[in-house]
Coordinates of C-alpha atoms in Angstrom, one line a residue:
M20 CA -22.3 -56.6 9.1
P21 CA -21.7 -52.9 9.5
N22 CA -18.4 -51.4 8.3
V23 CA -16.0 -50.6 11.0
V24 CA -13.5 -47.8 10.5
P25 CA -10.2 -48.7 12.2
K26 CA -9.5 -46.5 15.2
K27 CA -6.0 -45.7 13.9
F28 CA -7.4 -44.4 10.7
L29 CA -9.9 -42.1 12.6
I30 CA -7.1 -40.7 14.7
S31 CA -4.9 -40.1 11.7
A32 CA -7.7 -38.3 9.9
L33 CA -8.5 -36.1 12.8
V34 CA -4.8 -35.1 13.2
A35 CA -4.6 -34.2 9.5
V36 CA -7.8 -32.1 9.8
L37 CA -6.5 -30.3 12.9
A38 CA -3.2 -29.6 11.3
A39 CA -4.8 -28.1 8.3
V40 CA -7.1 -25.9 10.5
L41 CA -4.1 -24.7 12.6
A42 CA -2.1 -23.9 9.4
V43 CA -4.9 -21.7 8.2
F44 CA -5.1 -19.7 11.5
A45 CA -1.4 -19.7 12.2
L46 CA 0.0 -18.1 9.0
P47 CA -1.1 -14.9 7.3
S48 CA -1.8 -15.5 3.7
S49 CA 0.4 -13.8 1.1
P50 CA -0.7 -10.5 -0.3
A51 CA -2.6 -10.7 -3.6
A52 CA -0.2 -11.2 -6.5
A53 CA -1.9 -8.7 -8.7
H54 CA -4.3 -5.8 -8.9
G55 CA -3.5 -2.5 -7.2
N56 CA -4.3 0.4 -4.9
V57 CA -3.8 4.1 -4.3
L58 CA -0.4 4.4 -2.8
S59 CA -0.3 8.2 -2.4
P60 CA -2.1 9.6 -0.6
A61 CA -2.3 6.2 0.9
S62 CA -5.7 4.5 1.0
R63 CA -6.9 3.2 4.3
N64 CA -5.9 -0.4 4.0
Y65 CA -2.7 0.2 2.1
G66 CA -1.6 2.8 4.7
C67 CA -2.3 0.2 7.5
F68 CA -0.3 -2.4 5.6
E69 CA 2.6 0.0 4.9
R70 CA 2.8 1.3 8.5
W71 CA 2.2 -2.0 10.3
G72 CA 2.7 -4.9 7.9
D73 CA 6.1 -5.9 9.4
K74 CA 4.8 -5.4 13.0
F75 CA 1.1 -6.1 12.8
Q76 CA 1.1 -7.7 16.3
A77 CA 2.8 -4.8 18.0
P78 CA 0.7 -3.7 21.0
E79 CA 1.6 0.0 20.5
M80 CA -0.6 0.0 17.4
A81 CA -3.7 0.2 19.7
T82 CA -2.6 3.6 20.9
E83 CA -0.5 5.0 18.1
D84 CA -2.9 4.1 15.3
P85 CA -6.2 3.0 16.7
M86 CA -8.1 2.9 13.4
C87 CA -5.5 0.6 11.8
Y88 CA -5.6 -1.4 15.0
Q89 CA -9.3 -2.1 14.7
A90 CA -8.9 -3.0 11.1
W91 CA -6.1 -5.5 11.8
Q92 CA -8.2 -7.0 14.6
A93 CA -11.3 -7.2 12.4
D94 CA -9.6 -9.0 9.4
P95 CA -5.8 -9.0 8.8
Q96 CA -6.5 -10.2 5.2
A97 CA -7.8 -6.7 4.4
M98 CA -4.2 -5.5 4.7
W99 CA -2.3 -8.6 3.4
N100 CA -4.6 -8.3 0.4
W101 CA -4.2 -4.5 0.1
N102 CA -4.4 -4.7 -3.6
G103 CA -7.7 -6.7 -3.9
L104 CA -10.4 -4.2 -2.9
Y105 CA -12.7 -4.5 -5.9
R106 CA -16.2 -5.6 -7.1
E107 CA -17.0 -7.4 -10.3
G108 CA -20.1 -7.0 -12.5
V109 CA -21.0 -3.5 -11.4
A110 CA -21.6 -2.4 -15.1
G111 CA -20.8 1.2 -14.2
N112 CA -23.6 1.5 -11.7
H113 CA -21.4 2.2 -8.7
Q114 CA -24.0 3.9 -6.6
G115 CA -26.4 1.1 -7.2
A116 CA -23.9 -1.5 -6.2
I117 CA -22.5 0.3 -3.1
P118 CA -24.8 1.7 -0.4
D119 CA -24.1 4.9 1.5
G120 CA -21.9 4.2 4.5
Q121 CA -20.1 1.4 2.7
L122 CA -18.0 3.2 0.1
C123 CA -14.6 2.5 1.6
S124 CA -15.3 -1.3 1.7
A125 CA -16.8 -1.4 -1.8
G126 CA -20.1 -2.4 -0.4
R127 CA -18.7 -5.0 2.0
T128 CA -17.1 -6.8 -0.9
Q129 CA -15.6 -10.2 -0.6
N130 CA -17.8 -11.3 2.3
G131 CA -17.1 -8.2 4.3
R132 CA -13.3 -8.6 4.3
Y133 CA -12.8 -4.8 4.1
A134 CA -15.7 -3.8 6.3
A135 CA -13.4 -2.1 8.8
M136 CA -12.4 0.4 6.2
D137 CA -15.9 2.0 6.7
T138 CA -15.4 2.5 10.5
I139 CA -15.9 6.1 11.5
G140 CA -13.0 7.6 13.4
D141 CA -9.7 9.5 13.3
W142 CA -7.8 7.7 10.6
K143 CA -4.3 8.7 9.9
A144 CA -4.4 11.5 7.3
T145 CA -1.8 12.5 4.7
T146 CA -1.0 16.3 4.6
V147 CA -1.5 17.6 1.1
A148 CA -1.4 21.0 -0.7
N149 CA -4.4 22.2 -2.6
S150 CA -2.7 20.8 -5.7
F151 CA -1.3 17.4 -5.4
T152 CA -0.7 14.2 -7.4
L153 CA -2.5 11.0 -6.7
G154 CA -0.5 7.8 -7.4
L155 CA -2.6 4.7 -8.5
F156 CA -0.6 1.5 -8.7
D157 CA -1.6 -1.3 -11.1
G158 CA 0.4 -4.4 -10.3
A159 CA -1.3 -6.6 -12.9
R160 CA -1.1 -4.1 -15.8
H161 CA -4.9 -4.2 -16.2
G162 CA -5.0 -0.6 -17.6
A163 CA -8.1 1.5 -17.1
D164 CA -11.4 2.1 -18.9
Y165 CA -11.5 5.2 -16.7
I166 CA -10.3 6.5 -13.3
R167 CA -12.4 9.0 -11.3
V168 CA -11.1 11.0 -8.4
Y169 CA -13.5 12.6 -6.0
V170 CA -12.9 14.8 -2.9
T171 CA -15.5 15.2 -0.2
K172 CA -17.4 18.5 0.2
A173 CA -16.1 21.1 2.6
S174 CA -19.0 20.4 5.0
Y175 CA -18.1 16.7 5.4
N176 CA -16.1 15.5 8.4
P177 CA -14.6 12.1 7.9
V178 CA -13.8 11.8 11.6
T179 CA -17.4 11.8 12.7
T180 CA -19.5 10.9 9.6
A181 CA -19.9 7.8 7.4
L182 CA -19.2 8.5 3.7
K183 CA -22.1 8.9 1.4
W184 CA -22.2 9.4 -2.4
S185 CA -23.8 12.8 -1.9
D186 CA -20.7 13.9 0.0
L187 CA -18.5 13.6 -3.1
E188 CA -17.4 16.1 -5.7
L189 CA -15.6 14.9 -8.9
V190 CA -12.3 16.7 -9.2
S191 CA -10.3 14.6 -11.8
T192 CA -10.9 12.0 -14.5
V193 CA -8.7 9.8 -16.7
G194 CA -10.2 8.2 -19.8
N195 CA -9.4 4.8 -21.4
T196 CA -5.7 4.3 -20.9
P197 CA -3.9 1.0 -21.6
A198 CA -1.3 0.0 -19.1
A199 CA 1.5 0.7 -21.6
Q200 CA 0.5 4.3 -21.5
W201 CA 0.4 4.8 -17.7
T202 CA 2.8 7.4 -16.3
Q203 CA 5.3 5.1 -14.7
Q204 CA 6.4 1.8 -16.2
L205 CA 7.8 -0.1 -13.2
S206 CA 9.4 -3.6 -12.8
N207 CA 6.4 -4.8 -10.8
G208 CA 3.6 -3.0 -12.6
V209 CA 2.6 0.4 -13.7
Q210 CA 1.5 3.6 -12.0
M211 CA -0.8 6.4 -13.0
D212 CA 0.1 9.9 -11.6
I213 CA -3.1 12.0 -11.6
P214 CA -3.0 15.7 -10.9
V215 CA -5.6 16.8 -8.4
S216 CA -6.5 20.5 -7.7
V217 CA -8.9 21.6 -4.9
P218 CA -8.5 25.3 -4.5
G219 CA -9.2 27.0 -1.2
R220 CA -9.7 23.9 0.8
S221 CA -8.3 23.4 4.3
G222 CA -8.6 20.8 7.0
R223 CA -9.7 17.1 6.9
A224 CA -11.3 15.5 3.8
M225 CA -11.6 12.2 2.0
V226 CA -10.2 11.4 -1.4
Y227 CA -12.3 8.7 -3.1
T228 CA -10.9 6.9 -6.2
I229 CA -12.8 4.6 -8.6
W230 CA -10.6 2.7 -11.0
Q231 CA -12.5 0.7 -13.7
A232 CA -10.0 -1.9 -14.9
S233 CA -9.9 -2.7 -18.6
H234 CA -9.4 -6.5 -18.6
L235 CA -13.0 -7.2 -17.4
D236 CA -15.8 -5.6 -15.5
Q237 CA -13.8 -5.1 -12.3
S238 CA -14.1 -1.9 -10.3
Y239 CA -11.8 -0.8 -7.5
Y240 CA -12.7 1.7 -4.7
F241 CA -10.3 3.5 -2.4
C242 CA -10.7 5.9 0.5
S243 CA -7.7 8.1 1.3
D244 CA -7.8 10.4 4.3
V245 CA -6.1 13.8 3.7
N246 CA -5.5 17.0 5.5
F247 CA -5.5 20.1 3.3
G248 CA -3.3 23.0 4.2
G249 CA 0.3 21.7 4.0
V250 CA 2.8 24.0 2.2
S251 CA 3.8 20.9 0.3
S252 CA 2.4 17.4 -0.3
P253 CA 4.7 15.3 1.9
T254 CA 5.0 15.8 5.6
P255 CA 8.4 15.7 7.4
S256 CA 7.7 12.1 8.4
A257 CA 7.2 11.0 4.8
S258 CA 10.7 9.5 4.6
V259 CA 9.7 7.2 7.5
T260 CA 6.4 6.3 6.0
P261 CA 6.6 6.3 2.2
S262 CA 2.9 5.5 1.8
T263 CA 2.0 8.9 3.2
S264 CA 3.8 10.7 0.5
P265 CA 1.0 12.1 -1.6
S266 CA 2.8 12.3 -4.9
T267 CA 5.3 10.2 -6.9
S268 CA 6.0 13.0 -9.3
P269 CA 9.6 14.4 -9.2
S270 CA 8.2 17.8 -8.3
T271 CA 7.3 16.7 -4.8
S272 CA 10.7 15.1 -4.0
P273 CA 12.5 18.3 -2.9
S274 CA 9.7 19.1 -0.4
T275 CA 10.7 16.2 1.8
S276 CA 13.9 18.0 2.7
P277 CA 13.9 21.7 3.9
S278 CA 17.5 22.1 2.7
S279 CA 16.7 21.1 -0.9
T280 CA 16.7 24.6 -2.3
P281 CA 20.5 24.5 -2.8
P282 CA 21.8 21.2 -4.1
V283 CA 22.1 18.6 -1.3
P284 CA 25.3 16.6 -1.3
S285 CA 24.8 12.9 -1.1
G286 CA 26.0 11.2 2.0
A287 CA 26.2 7.6 3.1
C288 CA 23.4 5.2 3.9
S289 CA 22.8 1.9 5.6
A290 CA 20.1 -0.8 5.2
A291 CA 18.6 -3.5 7.4
V292 CA 16.5 -6.4 6.4
S293 CA 13.7 -8.1 8.4
V294 CA 11.3 -10.8 7.6
A295 CA 7.7 -9.5 8.1
S296 CA 6.0 -12.9 7.5
Q297 CA 6.5 -16.2 5.8
W298 CA 4.3 -19.1 4.6
S299 CA 4.8 -22.2 2.5
G300 CA 7.1 -21.5 -0.3
A301 CA 7.5 -17.7 0.1
Y302 CA 8.2 -14.9 2.5
Q303 CA 7.7 -11.1 2.8
A304 CA 10.7 -8.9 3.7
T305 CA 11.0 -5.3 4.8
V306 CA 14.1 -3.3 4.2
T307 CA 14.8 -0.1 6.1
V308 CA 17.1 2.4 4.5
T309 CA 18.7 5.1 6.7
A310 CA 20.7 8.1 5.7
G311 CA 24.0 8.7 7.6
S312 CA 25.2 12.1 9.0
A313 CA 24.4 13.9 5.7
A314 CA 21.3 14.0 3.5
V315 CA 21.0 11.8 0.5
K316 CA 19.3 12.4 -2.8
G317 CA 18.8 8.8 -3.7
W318 CA 19.9 5.3 -2.7
A319 CA 20.6 1.8 -4.0
V320 CA 20.6 -1.3 -1.9
T321 CA 22.1 -4.7 -2.8
L322 CA 21.1 -7.9 -0.9
T323 CA 23.4 -10.9 -1.6
Y324 CA 22.1 -14.3 -0.6
G325 CA 23.6 -17.7 -0.7
A326 CA 21.4 -18.9 -3.5
A327 CA 19.4 -17.5 -6.5
Q328 CA 16.4 -15.4 -5.6
T329 CA 13.0 -15.0 -7.2
V330 CA 11.1 -11.8 -6.3
Q331 CA 7.4 -12.2 -6.9
Q332 CA 6.3 -8.7 -5.9
S333 CA 7.8 -5.5 -4.6
W334 CA 6.7 -2.0 -3.5
N335 CA 8.2 1.4 -2.7
A336 CA 11.4 0.6 -4.8
T337 CA 12.5 -0.6 -8.2
V338 CA 13.6 -4.1 -7.6
L339 CA 15.7 -6.3 -9.9
T340 CA 17.2 -9.8 -9.4
S341 CA 20.5 -11.1 -10.7
G342 CA 21.3 -14.6 -9.6
S343 CA 21.8 -14.5 -5.8
Q344 CA 21.4 -10.7 -5.6
I345 CA 18.4 -8.5 -5.2
Q346 CA 19.1 -4.9 -6.3
A347 CA 16.8 -2.1 -5.3
S348 CA 16.7 1.6 -6.0
N349 CA 14.5 4.3 -4.6
A350 CA 11.2 5.2 -6.0
A351 CA 10.6 8.8 -7.2
Y352 CA 9.0 9.8 -3.9
N353 CA 11.4 8.3 -1.2
G354 CA 14.9 8.9 -2.5
A355 CA 15.6 12.1 -0.7
L356 CA 16.3 11.5 3.0
S357 CA 17.4 14.0 5.5
A358 CA 20.4 13.2 7.7
G359 CA 19.4 10.2 9.9
G360 CA 16.1 9.9 8.0
S361 CA 14.7 6.5 7.0
T362 CA 12.3 5.0 4.6
T363 CA 11.3 1.4 3.9
F364 CA 10.6 -0.8 0.9
G365 CA 9.4 -4.4 0.7
F366 CA 9.2 -7.5 -1.4
I367 CA 7.8 -11.0 -1.6
A368 CA 10.3 -13.7 -2.7
G369 CA 10.0 -17.4 -3.2
G370 CA 11.7 -20.0 -1.0
T371 CA 12.8 -19.8 2.7
P372 CA 14.2 -16.6 4.1
S373 CA 17.9 -16.4 5.0
T374 CA 20.3 -13.7 6.1
P375 CA 21.8 -11.7 3.2
A376 CA 24.9 -9.5 3.0
V377 CA 23.6 -6.0 2.7
T378 CA 25.1 -2.9 1.1
C379 CA 23.7 0.6 0.6
A380 CA 25.1 3.3 -1.6
A381 CA 23.9 6.9 -1.9
V382 CA 23.3 8.0 -5.5

């Protein structure tokens, strides 16, 4: 006699499967909990995350930032996992592992998740001087066997041409450096600040960074679009979009404010918190810090919740927790705000989001 599966059981199983499928498509996954990226000048996928992560469904992205729009449409996980663009087992043979035209996606790594990074077009470019500082963030404290920074040749046009290995010129290298020796020791990782000098260049170019992590044979590849010719690395809008600031070194901070030659008195500031996304057991928040009627040289934000908080990851600020409070202070590159200027930082915390009491103090 054949086995008969009860109809009620079949319906229950189908409902469970459907719920699981809907859950996968309904919620963006959390960003990777480790690894890293080039934050300044921002790589393509980190820049798209930083500019649009808290409003990734905004229709204006299609016209204001079309290259990021196509990337979000192709695979949002390329931005949520902005710190996971790597290949394993390359054994130093980067050109053998990654074909021409696929350098920005690390050879279509991870089943093509980052393929949209190779799309030819007018990506948002960071204005940089001929000497600037590249900031590489390592959230997992892997350290580096080496870091290599390339800039495309003067004849290369990133707006119209796919990137090839022959387009690159090596401009800076860093040798074996444990995480404990990186330039900045942060609460959520470490950062290496790498001086880059490209004399006599002007116009559009691509900065290409290879980071060979030390913990295993894991190689990271980042494309950063830049525009040479600025009198200083940051643009006037750098306070609005921290990821476009090309340097985290203190020497670039004054250039974000034209009035920074004489000492700038600190004014007041305010902060607003929004929930960018949430999933089971965690959420991502974005905090916008705005200067008052006078410029500020630095800021500190305190968020007081009704229960203890656990911050799993943060960016664009130094973030500490103390019981029900989350305390954040500016990074080296986004503390100076002109009157009315804004910047953002973000964090991922465990639990369910709630509305905190918010204070902001200029420092």
